Amino acid sequence: PPLVELRQVSLAYGSGPARMLALEDATLSIAKGEFIAVVGPSGCGKSTLMKLVTGLLPPSGGEVRVHGQVVKGPIRGVGMAFQAPTLMPWRTTLDNILLPLEVVEPHKRRFRANKAEYVARVEALLASVGLGGFGQKYPWQLSGGMQQRSSLCRALVHEPDILMLDEPFGALDAFTREELWSVMQKLWMERRFTAVLVTHDLREAVYLADTVYVMSRRPGKIVKIRKIELPRPRT
Ligand code: ADP
Ligand code: ADP
């Protein structure tokens, strides 16, 4: 089966007269190793779709399956990166990126026993995003673009089944943003993880994704997802 499958999924917020359909008849499937993008204007339901895919919201109708199983709650093996970098200022870049590994391994002794291996893993990630040697810097000593590179490392360090990218380059200036596109593409070429990118930048979607889904908002409520297959741009 595909890694993720949405079958005629709808999602309503509120109830009674306040009931609002944010997503209707959304059908899509994501193969393992595929990079998809979901493009659409603000308010069209992109974040809602992300929460459905990761099991943070149960669908009001239809079905969400991951690994062929109907999703019943938050799924495991998800990496996330957001528009704001959300790095902890009191931790070095290295310790920020190690955090997801600490969280999945709550036994401090086990974490310490494996730490050398984990640190090597983080250093390899830092090198592939062009931040080799920056592990001991604090986030506030890094530029916005460097912080976002660190966030990508943190999202990937536990080798998630699926990487969710919610406007990760939205707050960056145009030049830095395009630099980050090529960093992202390089990471994906090297590691072939499954990724879902949410953006309102069609150019970004086309640059990064194998498959682009377009969401549009009809007056009132209805959202359709239309799939467009694009050739991967050559670099
Ligand atoms: P996007 O991420 O594309 O901006 P969202 O998925 O956040 O869109 O929102 C889709 C629609 O659902 C919007 O009209 C938004 O106002 C509404 N919405 C989102 N979250 C909630 C919520 N918790 N309660 C009520 N309405 C919501
Ligand atoms: P340590 O480095 O001591 O293992 P952390 O750096 O994870 O701990 O957290 C330090 C303190 O900040 C803790 O009291 C923790 O509860 C709190 N904390 C952790 N994450 C966050 C967060 N995202 N926002 C605010 N406070 C947090």
mmCIF file with all atom_site columns, N, CA and C and ligand atoms in Angstrom, residues 86-91 95 99 102-103 108, ligand 2:
data_model
loop_
_atom_site.group_PDB
_atom_site.id
_atom_site.type_symbol
_atom_site.label_atom_id
_atom_site.label_alt_id
_atom_site.label_comp_id
_atom_site.label_asym_id
_atom_site.label_entity_id
_atom_site.label_seq_id
_atom_site.pdbx_PDB_ins_code
_atom_site.Cartn_x
_atom_site.Cartn_y
_atom_site.Cartn_z
_atom_site.occupancy
_atom_site.B_iso_or_equiv
_atom_site.pdbx_formal_charge
_atom_site.auth_seq_id
_atom_site.auth_comp_id
_atom_site.auth_asym_id
_atom_site.auth_atom_id
_atom_site.pdbx_PDB_model_num
ATOM   1  N N   . THR A 1 86  ? 11.746 27.640 15.885 1.00 0.00 ? 86  THR A N   1
ATOM   2  C CA  . THR A 1 86  ? 11.453 26.977 17.164 1.00 0.00 ? 86  THR A CA  1
ATOM   3  C C   . THR A 1 86  ? 12.628 26.207 17.782 1.00 0.00 ? 86  THR A C   1
ATOM   4  N N   . LEU A 1 87  ? 13.830 26.753 17.660 1.00 0.00 ? 87  LEU A N   1
ATOM   5  C CA  . LEU A 1 87  ? 14.982 26.145 18.340 1.00 0.00 ? 87  LEU A CA  1
ATOM   6  C C   . LEU A 1 87  ? 15.034 26.722 19.755 1.00 0.00 ? 87  LEU A C   1
ATOM   7  N N   . MET A 1 88  ? 15.509 25.895 20.712 1.00 0.00 ? 88  MET A N   1
ATOM   8  C CA  . MET A 1 88  ? 15.565 26.384 22.088 1.00 0.00 ? 88  MET A CA  1
ATOM   9  C C   . MET A 1 88  ? 16.838 27.190 22.291 1.00 0.00 ? 88  MET A C   1
ATOM   10 N N   . PRO A 1 89  ? 16.686 28.460 22.748 1.00 0.00 ? 89  PRO A N   1
ATOM   11 C CA  . PRO A 1 89  ? 17.841 29.357 22.806 1.00 0.00 ? 89  PRO A CA  1
ATOM   12 C C   . PRO A 1 89  ? 18.903 28.944 23.823 1.00 0.00 ? 89  PRO A C   1
ATOM   13 N N   . TRP A 1 90  ? 18.479 28.138 24.823 1.00 0.00 ? 90  TRP A N   1
ATOM   14 C CA  . TRP A 1 90  ? 19.438 27.745 25.859 1.00 0.00 ? 90  TRP A CA  1
ATOM   15 C C   . TRP A 1 90  ? 20.229 26.494 25.473 1.00 0.00 ? 90  TRP A C   1
ATOM   16 N N   . ARG A 1 91  ? 19.951 25.960 24.308 1.00 0.00 ? 91  ARG A N   1
ATOM   17 C CA  . ARG A 1 91  ? 20.678 24.772 23.854 1.00 0.00 ? 91  ARG A CA  1
ATOM   18 C C   . ARG A 1 91  ? 21.519 25.114 22.633 1.00 0.00 ? 91  ARG A C   1
ATOM   19 N N   . ASP A 1 95  ? 22.775 20.348 20.439 1.00 0.00 ? 95  ASP A N   1
ATOM   20 C CA  . ASP A 1 95  ? 21.824 19.827 21.427 1.00 0.00 ? 95  ASP A CA  1
ATOM   21 C C   . ASP A 1 95  ? 20.376 20.014 20.995 1.00 0.00 ? 95  ASP A C   1
ATOM   22 N N   . LEU A 1 99  ? 17.660 16.726 20.255 1.00 0.00 ? 99  LEU A N   1
ATOM   23 C CA  . LEU A 1 99  ? 16.456 16.647 21.092 1.00 0.00 ? 99  LEU A CA  1
ATOM   24 C C   . LEU A 1 99  ? 15.461 15.544 20.696 1.00 0.00 ? 99  LEU A C   1
ATOM   25 N N   . GLU A 1 102 ? 16.587 12.335 22.086 1.00 0.00 ? 102 GLU A N   1
ATOM   26 C CA  . GLU A 1 102 ? 16.424 12.270 23.537 1.00 0.00 ? 102 GLU A CA  1
ATOM   27 C C   . GLU A 1 102 ? 14.994 11.951 23.901 1.00 0.00 ? 102 GLU A C   1
ATOM   28 N N   . VAL A 1 103 ? 14.064 12.540 23.141 1.00 0.00 ? 103 VAL A N   1
ATOM   29 C CA  . VAL A 1 103 ? 12.650 12.358 23.447 1.00 0.00 ? 103 VAL A CA  1
ATOM   30 C C   . VAL A 1 103 ? 12.205 10.927 23.171 1.00 0.00 ? 103 VAL A C   1
ATOM   31 N N   . LYS A 1 108 ? 17.872 8.070  30.173 1.00 0.00 ? 108 LYS A N   1
ATOM   32 C CA  . LYS A 1 108 ? 19.064 8.913  30.024 1.00 0.00 ? 108 LYS A CA  1
ATOM   33 C C   . LYS A 1 108 ? 20.324 8.068  29.810 1.00 0.00 ? 108 LYS A C   1
HETATM 34 P P1  . ADP B 2 .   ? 17.412 19.887 29.743 1.00 0.00 ? 2   ADP B P1  1
HETATM 35 O O1  . ADP B 2 .   ? 18.359 20.515 28.769 1.00 0.00 ? 2   ADP B O1  1
HETATM 36 O O2  . ADP B 2 .   ? 17.640 20.278 31.180 1.00 0.00 ? 2   ADP B O2  1
HETATM 37 O O3  . ADP B 2 .   ? 17.234 18.404 29.551 1.00 0.00 ? 2   ADP B O3  1
HETATM 38 P P2  . ADP B 2 .   ? 15.384 21.271 28.234 1.00 0.00 ? 2   ADP B P2  1
HETATM 39 O O4  . ADP B 2 .   ? 16.419 22.162 27.644 1.00 0.00 ? 2   ADP B O4  1
HETATM 40 O O5  . ADP B 2 .   ? 14.640 20.339 27.362 1.00 0.00 ? 2   ADP B O5  1
HETATM 41 O O6  . ADP B 2 .   ? 15.960 20.479 29.483 1.00 0.00 ? 2   ADP B O6  1
HETATM 42 O O7  . ADP B 2 .   ? 14.332 22.161 28.989 1.00 0.00 ? 2   ADP B O7  1
HETATM 43 C C1  . ADP B 2 .   ? 14.695 23.080 29.978 1.00 0.00 ? 2   ADP B C1  1
HETATM 44 C C2  . ADP B 2 .   ? 13.422 23.612 30.647 1.00 0.00 ? 2   ADP B C2  1
HETATM 45 O O8  . ADP B 2 .   ? 12.604 24.262 29.663 1.00 0.00 ? 2   ADP B O8  1
HETATM 46 C C3  . ADP B 2 .   ? 12.584 22.513 31.241 1.00 0.00 ? 2   ADP B C3  1
HETATM 47 O O9  . ADP B 2 .   ? 12.057 22.988 32.469 1.00 0.00 ? 2   ADP B O9  1
HETATM 48 C C4  . ADP B 2 .   ? 11.473 22.281 30.244 1.00 0.00 ? 2   ADP B C4  1
HETATM 49 O O10 . ADP B 2 .   ? 10.282 21.874 30.866 1.00 0.00 ? 2   ADP B O10 1
HETATM 50 C C5  . ADP B 2 .   ? 11.307 23.638 29.610 1.00 0.00 ? 2   ADP B C5  1
HETATM 51 N N1  . ADP B 2 .   ? 10.955 23.511 28.178 1.00 0.00 ? 2   ADP B N1  1
HETATM 52 C C6  . ADP B 2 .   ? 11.237 22.493 27.364 1.00 0.00 ? 2   ADP B C6  1
HETATM 53 N N2  . ADP B 2 .   ? 10.756 22.690 26.150 1.00 0.00 ? 2   ADP B N2  1
HETATM 54 C C7  . ADP B 2 .   ? 10.145 23.891 26.156 1.00 0.00 ? 2   ADP B C7  1
HETATM 55 C C8  . ADP B 2 .   ? 9.448  24.679 25.204 1.00 0.00 ? 2   ADP B C8  1
HETATM 56 N N3  . ADP B 2 .   ? 9.273  24.275 23.928 1.00 0.00 ? 2   ADP B N3  1
HETATM 57 N N4  . ADP B 2 .   ? 8.962  25.862 25.581 1.00 0.00 ? 2   ADP B N4  1
HETATM 58 C C9  . ADP B 2 .   ? 9.112  26.289 26.841 1.00 0.00 ? 2   ADP B C9  1
HETATM 59 N N5  . ADP B 2 .   ? 9.757  25.595 27.807 1.00 0.00 ? 2   ADP B N5  1
HETATM 60 C C10 . ADP B 2 .   ? 10.259 24.412 27.479 1.00 0.00 ? 2   ADP B C10 1
#
